[in-house]
Coordinates of C-alpha atoms in Angstrom, one line a residue:
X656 CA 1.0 -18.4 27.6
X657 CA 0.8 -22.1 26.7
X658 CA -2.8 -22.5 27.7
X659 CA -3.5 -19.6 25.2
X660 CA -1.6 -20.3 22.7
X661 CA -2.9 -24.2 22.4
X662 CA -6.7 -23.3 21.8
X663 CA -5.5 -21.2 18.6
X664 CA -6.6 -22.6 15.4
X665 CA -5.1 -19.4 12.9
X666 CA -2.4 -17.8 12.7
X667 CA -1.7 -14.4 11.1
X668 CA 1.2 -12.3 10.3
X669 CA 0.9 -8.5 10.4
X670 CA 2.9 -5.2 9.4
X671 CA 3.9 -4.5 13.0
X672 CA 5.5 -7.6 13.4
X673 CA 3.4 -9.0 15.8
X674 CA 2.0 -13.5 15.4
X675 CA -1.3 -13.0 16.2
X676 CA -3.2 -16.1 17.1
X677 CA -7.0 -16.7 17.0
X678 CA -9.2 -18.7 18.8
X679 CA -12.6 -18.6 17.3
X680 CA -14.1 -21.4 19.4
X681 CA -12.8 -19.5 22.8
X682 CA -14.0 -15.7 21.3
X683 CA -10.2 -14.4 21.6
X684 CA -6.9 -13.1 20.0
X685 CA -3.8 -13.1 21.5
X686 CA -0.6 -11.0 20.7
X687 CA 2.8 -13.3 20.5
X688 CA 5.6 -10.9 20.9
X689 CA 7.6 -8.6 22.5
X690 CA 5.9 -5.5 22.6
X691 CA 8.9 -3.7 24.0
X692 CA 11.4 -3.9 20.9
X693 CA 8.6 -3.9 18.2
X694 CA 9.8 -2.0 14.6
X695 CA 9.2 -2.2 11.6
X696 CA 11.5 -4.4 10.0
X697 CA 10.0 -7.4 12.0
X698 CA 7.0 -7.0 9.6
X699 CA 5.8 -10.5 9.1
X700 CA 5.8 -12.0 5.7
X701 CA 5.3 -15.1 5.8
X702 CA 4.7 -17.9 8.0
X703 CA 4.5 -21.9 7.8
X704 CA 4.7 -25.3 9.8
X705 CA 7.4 -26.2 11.5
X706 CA 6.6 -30.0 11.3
X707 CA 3.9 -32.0 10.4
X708 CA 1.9 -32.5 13.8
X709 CA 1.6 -28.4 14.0
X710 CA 3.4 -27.6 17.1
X711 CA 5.9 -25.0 15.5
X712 CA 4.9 -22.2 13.7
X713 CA 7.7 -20.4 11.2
X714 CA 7.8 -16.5 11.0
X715 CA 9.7 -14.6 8.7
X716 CA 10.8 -11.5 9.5
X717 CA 11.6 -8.7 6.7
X718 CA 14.6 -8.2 8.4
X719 CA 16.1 -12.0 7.3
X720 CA 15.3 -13.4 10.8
X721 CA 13.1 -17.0 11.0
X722 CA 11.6 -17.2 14.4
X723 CA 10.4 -20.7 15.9
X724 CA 6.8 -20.3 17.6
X725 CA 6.0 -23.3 20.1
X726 CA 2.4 -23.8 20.0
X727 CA 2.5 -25.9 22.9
X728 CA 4.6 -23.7 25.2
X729 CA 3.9 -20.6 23.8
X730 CA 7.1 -18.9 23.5
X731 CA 9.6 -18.2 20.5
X732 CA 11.9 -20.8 21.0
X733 CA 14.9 -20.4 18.2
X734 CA 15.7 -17.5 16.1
X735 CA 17.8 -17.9 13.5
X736 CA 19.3 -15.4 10.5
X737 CA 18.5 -16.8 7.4
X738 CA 19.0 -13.7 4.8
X739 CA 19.7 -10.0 4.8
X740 CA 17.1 -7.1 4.1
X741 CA 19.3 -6.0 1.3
X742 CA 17.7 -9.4 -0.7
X743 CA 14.3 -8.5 -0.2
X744 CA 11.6 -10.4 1.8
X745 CA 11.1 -14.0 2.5
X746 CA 8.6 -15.5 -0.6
X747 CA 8.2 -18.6 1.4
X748 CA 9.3 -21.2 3.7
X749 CA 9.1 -24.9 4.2
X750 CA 10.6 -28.1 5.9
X751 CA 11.5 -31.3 5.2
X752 CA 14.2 -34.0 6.8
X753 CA 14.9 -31.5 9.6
X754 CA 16.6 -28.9 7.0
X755 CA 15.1 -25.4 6.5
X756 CA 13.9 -24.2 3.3
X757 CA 14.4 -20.1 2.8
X758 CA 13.2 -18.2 -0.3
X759 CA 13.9 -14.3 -1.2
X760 CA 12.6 -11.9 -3.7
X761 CA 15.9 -11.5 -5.0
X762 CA 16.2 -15.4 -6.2
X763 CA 18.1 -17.2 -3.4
X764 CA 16.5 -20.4 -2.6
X765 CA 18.6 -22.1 0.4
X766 CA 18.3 -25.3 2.0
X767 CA 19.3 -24.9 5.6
X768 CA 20.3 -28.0 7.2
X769 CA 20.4 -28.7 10.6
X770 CA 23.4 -29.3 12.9
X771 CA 25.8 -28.2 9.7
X772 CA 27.0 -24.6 8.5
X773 CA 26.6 -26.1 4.8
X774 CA 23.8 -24.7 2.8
X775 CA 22.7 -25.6 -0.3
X776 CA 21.3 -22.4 -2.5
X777 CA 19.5 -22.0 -5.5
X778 CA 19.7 -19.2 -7.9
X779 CA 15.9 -19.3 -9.1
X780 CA 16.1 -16.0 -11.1
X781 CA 15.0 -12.3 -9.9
X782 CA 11.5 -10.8 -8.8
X783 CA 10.7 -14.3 -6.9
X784 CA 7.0 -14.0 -5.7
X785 CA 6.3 -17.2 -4.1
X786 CA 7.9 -20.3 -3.1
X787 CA 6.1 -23.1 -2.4
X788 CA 6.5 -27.0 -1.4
X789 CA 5.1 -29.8 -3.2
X790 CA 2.9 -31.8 0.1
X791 CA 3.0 -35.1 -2.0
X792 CA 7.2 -34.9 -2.4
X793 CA 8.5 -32.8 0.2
X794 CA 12.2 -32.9 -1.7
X795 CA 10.3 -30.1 -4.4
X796 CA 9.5 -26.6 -4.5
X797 CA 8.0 -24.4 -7.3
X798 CA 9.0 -20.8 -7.8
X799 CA 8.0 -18.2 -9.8
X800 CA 8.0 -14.2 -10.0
X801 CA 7.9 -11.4 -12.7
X802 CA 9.1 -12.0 -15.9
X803 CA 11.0 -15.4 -14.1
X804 CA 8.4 -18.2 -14.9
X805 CA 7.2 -21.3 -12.9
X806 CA 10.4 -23.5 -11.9
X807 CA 10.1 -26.9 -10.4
X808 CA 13.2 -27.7 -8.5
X809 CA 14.6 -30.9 -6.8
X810 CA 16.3 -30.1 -4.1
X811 CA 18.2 -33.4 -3.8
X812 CA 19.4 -32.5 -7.6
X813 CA 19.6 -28.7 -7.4
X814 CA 21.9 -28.0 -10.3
X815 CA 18.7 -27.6 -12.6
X816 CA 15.1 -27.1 -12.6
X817 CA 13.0 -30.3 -13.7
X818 CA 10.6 -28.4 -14.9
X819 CA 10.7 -24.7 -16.6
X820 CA 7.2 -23.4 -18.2
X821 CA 7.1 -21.6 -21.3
X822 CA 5.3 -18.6 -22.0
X823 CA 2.0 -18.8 -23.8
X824 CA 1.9 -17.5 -27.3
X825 CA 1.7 -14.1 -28.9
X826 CA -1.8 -12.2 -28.6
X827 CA -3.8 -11.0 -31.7
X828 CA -1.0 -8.4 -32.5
X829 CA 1.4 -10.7 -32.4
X830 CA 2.6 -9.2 -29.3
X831 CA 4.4 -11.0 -26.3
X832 CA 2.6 -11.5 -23.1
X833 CA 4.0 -10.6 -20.0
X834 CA 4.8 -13.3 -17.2
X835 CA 3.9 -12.2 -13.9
X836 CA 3.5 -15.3 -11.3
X837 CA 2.2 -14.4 -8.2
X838 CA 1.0 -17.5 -6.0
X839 CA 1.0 -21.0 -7.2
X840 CA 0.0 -24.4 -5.3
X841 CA 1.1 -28.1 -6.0
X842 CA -2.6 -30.0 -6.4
X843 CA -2.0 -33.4 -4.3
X844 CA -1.3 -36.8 -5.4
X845 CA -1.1 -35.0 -9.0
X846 CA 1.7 -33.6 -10.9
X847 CA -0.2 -30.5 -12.3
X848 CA 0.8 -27.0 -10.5
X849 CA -2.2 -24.4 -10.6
X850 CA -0.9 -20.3 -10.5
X851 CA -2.5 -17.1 -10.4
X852 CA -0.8 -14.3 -11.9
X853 CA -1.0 -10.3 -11.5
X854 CA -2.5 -10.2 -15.0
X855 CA -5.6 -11.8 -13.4
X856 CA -5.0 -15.5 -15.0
X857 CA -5.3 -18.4 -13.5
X858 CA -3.0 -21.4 -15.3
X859 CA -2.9 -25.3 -14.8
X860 CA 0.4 -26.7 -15.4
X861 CA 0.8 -30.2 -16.4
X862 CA 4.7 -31.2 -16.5
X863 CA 3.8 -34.8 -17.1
X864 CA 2.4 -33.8 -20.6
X865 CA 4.5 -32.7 -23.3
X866 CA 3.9 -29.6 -23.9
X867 CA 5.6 -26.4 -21.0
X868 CA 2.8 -24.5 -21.7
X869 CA -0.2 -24.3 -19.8
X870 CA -2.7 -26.7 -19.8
X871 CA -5.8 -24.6 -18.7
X872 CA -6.1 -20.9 -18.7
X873 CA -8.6 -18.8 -16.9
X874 CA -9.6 -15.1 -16.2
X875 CA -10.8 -13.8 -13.3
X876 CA -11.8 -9.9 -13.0
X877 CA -9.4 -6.9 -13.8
X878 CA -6.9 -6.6 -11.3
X879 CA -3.9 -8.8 -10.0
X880 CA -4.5 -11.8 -8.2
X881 CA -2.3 -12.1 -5.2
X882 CA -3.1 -15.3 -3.6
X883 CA -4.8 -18.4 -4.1
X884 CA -5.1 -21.8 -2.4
X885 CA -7.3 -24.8 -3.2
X886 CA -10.3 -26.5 -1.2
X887 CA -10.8 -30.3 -0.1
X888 CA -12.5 -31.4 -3.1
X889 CA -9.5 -30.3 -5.6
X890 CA -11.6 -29.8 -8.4
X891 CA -11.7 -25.7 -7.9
X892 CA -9.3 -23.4 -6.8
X893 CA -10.1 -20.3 -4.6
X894 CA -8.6 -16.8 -5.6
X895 CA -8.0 -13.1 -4.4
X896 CA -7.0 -10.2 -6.3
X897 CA -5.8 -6.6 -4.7
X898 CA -9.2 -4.8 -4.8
X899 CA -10.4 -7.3 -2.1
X900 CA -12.5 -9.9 -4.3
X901 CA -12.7 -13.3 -3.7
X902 CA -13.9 -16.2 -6.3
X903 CA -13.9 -20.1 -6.8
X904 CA -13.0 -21.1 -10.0
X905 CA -13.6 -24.4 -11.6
X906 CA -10.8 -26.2 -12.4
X907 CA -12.2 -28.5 -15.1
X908 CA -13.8 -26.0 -17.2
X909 CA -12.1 -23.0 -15.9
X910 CA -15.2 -20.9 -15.0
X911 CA -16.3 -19.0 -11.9
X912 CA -18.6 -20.8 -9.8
X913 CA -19.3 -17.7 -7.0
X914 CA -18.1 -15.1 -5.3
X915 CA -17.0 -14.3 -1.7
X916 CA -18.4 -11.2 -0.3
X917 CA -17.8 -8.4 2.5
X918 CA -13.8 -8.0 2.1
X919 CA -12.8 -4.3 1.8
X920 CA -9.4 -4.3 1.2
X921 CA -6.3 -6.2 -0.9
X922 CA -6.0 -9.5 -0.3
X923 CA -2.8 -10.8 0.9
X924 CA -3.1 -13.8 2.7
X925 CA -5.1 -16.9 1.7
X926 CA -5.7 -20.8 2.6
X927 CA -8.2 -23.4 2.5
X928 CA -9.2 -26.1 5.5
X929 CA -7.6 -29.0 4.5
X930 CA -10.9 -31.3 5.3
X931 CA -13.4 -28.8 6.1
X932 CA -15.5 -26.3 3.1
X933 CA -13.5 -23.0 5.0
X934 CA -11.3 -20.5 3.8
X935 CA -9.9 -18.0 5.4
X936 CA -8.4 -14.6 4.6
X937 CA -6.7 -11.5 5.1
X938 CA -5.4 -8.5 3.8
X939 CA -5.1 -4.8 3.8
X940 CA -8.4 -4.0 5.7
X941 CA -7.3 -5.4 9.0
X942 CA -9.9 -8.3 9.1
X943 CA -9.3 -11.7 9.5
X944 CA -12.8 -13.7 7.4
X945 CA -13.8 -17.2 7.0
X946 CA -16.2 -18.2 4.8
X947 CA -17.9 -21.3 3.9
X948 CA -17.6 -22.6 0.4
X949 CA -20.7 -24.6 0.3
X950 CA -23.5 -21.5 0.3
X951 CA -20.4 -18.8 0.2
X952 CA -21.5 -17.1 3.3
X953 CA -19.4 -15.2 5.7
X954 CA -19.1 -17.5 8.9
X955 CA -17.0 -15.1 11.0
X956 CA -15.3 -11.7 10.9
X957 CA -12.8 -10.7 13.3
X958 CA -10.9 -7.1 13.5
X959 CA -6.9 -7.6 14.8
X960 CA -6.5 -4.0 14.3
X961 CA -3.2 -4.1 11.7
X962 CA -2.7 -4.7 8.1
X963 CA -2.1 -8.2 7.6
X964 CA 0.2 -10.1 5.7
X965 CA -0.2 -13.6 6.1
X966 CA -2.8 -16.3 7.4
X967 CA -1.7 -20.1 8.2
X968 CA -5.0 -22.2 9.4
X969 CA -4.7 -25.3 11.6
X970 CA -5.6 -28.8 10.2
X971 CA -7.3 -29.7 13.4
X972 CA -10.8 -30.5 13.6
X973 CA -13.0 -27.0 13.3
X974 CA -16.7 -28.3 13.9
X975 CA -17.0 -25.1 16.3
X976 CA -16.5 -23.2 13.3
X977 CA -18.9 -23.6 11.2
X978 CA -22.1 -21.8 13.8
X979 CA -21.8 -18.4 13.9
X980 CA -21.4 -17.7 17.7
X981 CA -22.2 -14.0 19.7
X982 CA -19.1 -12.5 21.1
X983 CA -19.4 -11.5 25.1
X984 CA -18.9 -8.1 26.3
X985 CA -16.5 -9.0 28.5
X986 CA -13.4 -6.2 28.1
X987 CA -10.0 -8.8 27.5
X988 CA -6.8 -6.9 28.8
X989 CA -3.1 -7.6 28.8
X990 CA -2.1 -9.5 25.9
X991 CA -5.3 -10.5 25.1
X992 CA -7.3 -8.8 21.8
X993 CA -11.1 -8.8 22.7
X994 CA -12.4 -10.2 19.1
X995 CA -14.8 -8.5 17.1
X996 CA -17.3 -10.6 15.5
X997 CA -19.6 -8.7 12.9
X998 CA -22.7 -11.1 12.1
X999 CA -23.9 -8.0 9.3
X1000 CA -23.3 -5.0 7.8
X1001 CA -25.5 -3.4 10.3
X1002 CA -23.3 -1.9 13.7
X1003 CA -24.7 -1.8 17.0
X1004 CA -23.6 2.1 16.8
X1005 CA -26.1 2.9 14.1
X1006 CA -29.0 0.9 16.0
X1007 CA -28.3 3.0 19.2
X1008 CA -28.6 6.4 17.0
X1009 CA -31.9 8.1 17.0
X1010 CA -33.2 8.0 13.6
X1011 CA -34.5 11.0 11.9
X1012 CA -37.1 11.8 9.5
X1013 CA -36.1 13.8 6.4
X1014 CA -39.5 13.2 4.5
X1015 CA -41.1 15.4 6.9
X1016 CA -38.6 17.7 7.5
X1017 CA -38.4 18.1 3.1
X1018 CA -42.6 18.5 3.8
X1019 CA -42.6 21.3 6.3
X1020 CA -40.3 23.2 3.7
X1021 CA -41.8 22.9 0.7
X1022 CA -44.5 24.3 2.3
X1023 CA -43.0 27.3 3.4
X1024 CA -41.0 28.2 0.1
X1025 CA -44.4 27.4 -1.4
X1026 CA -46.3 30.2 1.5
X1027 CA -43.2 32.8 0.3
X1028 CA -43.9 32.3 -3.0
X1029 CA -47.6 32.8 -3.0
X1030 CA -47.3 36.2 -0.4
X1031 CA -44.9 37.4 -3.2
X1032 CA -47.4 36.6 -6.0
X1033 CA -50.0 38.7 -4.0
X1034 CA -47.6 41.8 -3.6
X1035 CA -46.8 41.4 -7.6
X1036 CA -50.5 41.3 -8.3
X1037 CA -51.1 44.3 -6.2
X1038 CA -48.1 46.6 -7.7
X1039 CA -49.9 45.8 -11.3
X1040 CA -53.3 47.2 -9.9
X1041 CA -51.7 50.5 -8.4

């Protein structure tokens, strides 16, 4: 397994619990699991690097369990039991200084440290949708959920938030607008904090300017964003919502620059290469896509046959990404996915199918209604006569 699992380059999490891992240079998938004691509350919901070189892989279970994945042997390694179903699912995990960081919907943000039973938690309010580290200063983590706005926590001073947003203001009736965070990112070497929220906005916090509220606000379609994670440059920010549309917004002005096409379902999972123009994604319609945000094309399209949660994309160098390859026809068996790379809308299935022609079929029978209608003309015509 270690020979598979070290030409992976992304990772993603599906419904049936299983870490699927995807080599796109090598044409393959692989299945990283026990197959045997599969259910449904091992549903992956989230996954994240162990360390910094990428060698260990974190799964969250929705049944409370954190797996360790060795990239480099190819087995789960440690399992530990970091929450109970009863708190809902993991929002997001992270590490830093060899201590475990744990997040669940129902507000409990943990800090697991290793080698002690001690733990310190965090009570980061209810309806937590994401939890995520800041890259720059491993020591914070934003949170945020509905109606429980973006948090900023220390975790070396947990006893308070240092930063707490404030709503925006009332609409045009004077009404108050609901809070609904969703996904938010940390931009690097900045303190501004960019979120999406399921009232399709897009906001750019700024907590070293005086003011809580948002510095930059942004609309994108009609539905709930879900996800979102920022390119190379930094100067955009790429978004999906749950009807399976993708779009980079500028960051400066807040407009849309373009449009990803060909997803089909919700989209769940999200992340940008961290050096190269990719994204990739995932979601409801059982596809795993990367597309190339310099011309916005689709670069490659593989079917892992679940609904996936999650996506994590290695840092390491992905030149053999960027060509569009031809998949072999070689059957893979075992524990092996045979990849299924779609280079258009157009499937081999319909080029095999013998095409038929309805224009002359429509022809020969207008002409026969219009023979039936003239021999009844004729009889008419000769009743009159009579």
């Amino acid at each position: 397994m270690a020979d598979k699992s070290q030409v992976c380059s992304v990772w993603v999490g599906s419904e049936t619990g299983i870490l699927k891992g995807v080599s796109l240079s090598k044409k393959q998938a692989f299945n990283f699991c026990e197959m045997s004691c599969l259910s449904r509350d091992q549903e992956v919901c989230v996954l994240g690097w162990g360390d910094q070189h990428e060698t260990e892989v974190l799964v969250g279970s929705v049944n409370g369990t954190v797996k360790t994945f060795s990239t480099e042997k190819g087995i789960f390694t440690e399992t530990r039991q970091c929450g109970e179903s009863t708190q809902g699912r993991f929002t997001g995990l992270a590490v830093t200084d060899s201590a475990l960081i744990t997040c669940v919907e129902a507000g409990l943000l943990r800090v697991w440290k290793e080698g002690s039973t001690d733990t310190v938690e965090i009570n980061a309010g209810t309806n937590v949708c994401r939890m995520r580290q800041n890259p720059s200063q491993r020591n914070q983590v934003a949170t945020g959920g509905k109606e429980n706005g973006l948090k900023v926590w220390d975790l070396e001073r947990p006893e308070t938030p240092i930063f707490t947003s404030k709503n925006v203001r009332n609409d045009w009736l004077d009404l108050r607008v609901p809070e609904w965070v969703r996904d938010m990112v940390f931009i690097p070497d900045s303190n501004k904090i960019v979120t999406c929220t399921g009232h399709h906005q897009v906001r750019v916090y700024d907590p070293a300017s005086p003011q809580r509220r948002p510095v930059l606000e942004a609309h994108f379609g009609e539905y709930p964003l879900t996800a979102l994670s920022l390119p190379a440059n930094q100067d955009s920010v790429v978004v999906g919502n749950t009807h399976g549309e993708l779009a980079i917004l500028d960051l400066r002005k807040g407009l849309v620059r373009g449009c990803l096409k060909g997803l089909a379902g919700g989209v769940r999972g999200l992340q940008c290469h961290p050096s190269l123009p990719l994204v990739a994604s995932c979601g409801l319609d059982r596809f795993l896509r990367v597309h190339s945000l310099e011309d916005r094309s689709l670069q490659h399209k593989v079917y892992l046959k679940s609904r996936l949660n999650c996506v994590l994309l290695s840092s390491k160098d992905l030149e053999s990404l960027r060509p569009p390859f031809q998949l072999s026809s070689s059957a893979v068996t075992g524990d092996v996915e045979e990849v299924k790379e779609e280079g258009g809308e157009v499937d081999e299935v319909w080029d095999t199918m013998e095409m038929i022609n309805d224009q002359a079929k429509k022809r020969a029978t207008e002409e026969e209604e219009a023979v039936v209608t003239g021999v009844e003309k004729t009889t008419k015509k000769r009743k009159v006569v009579k």
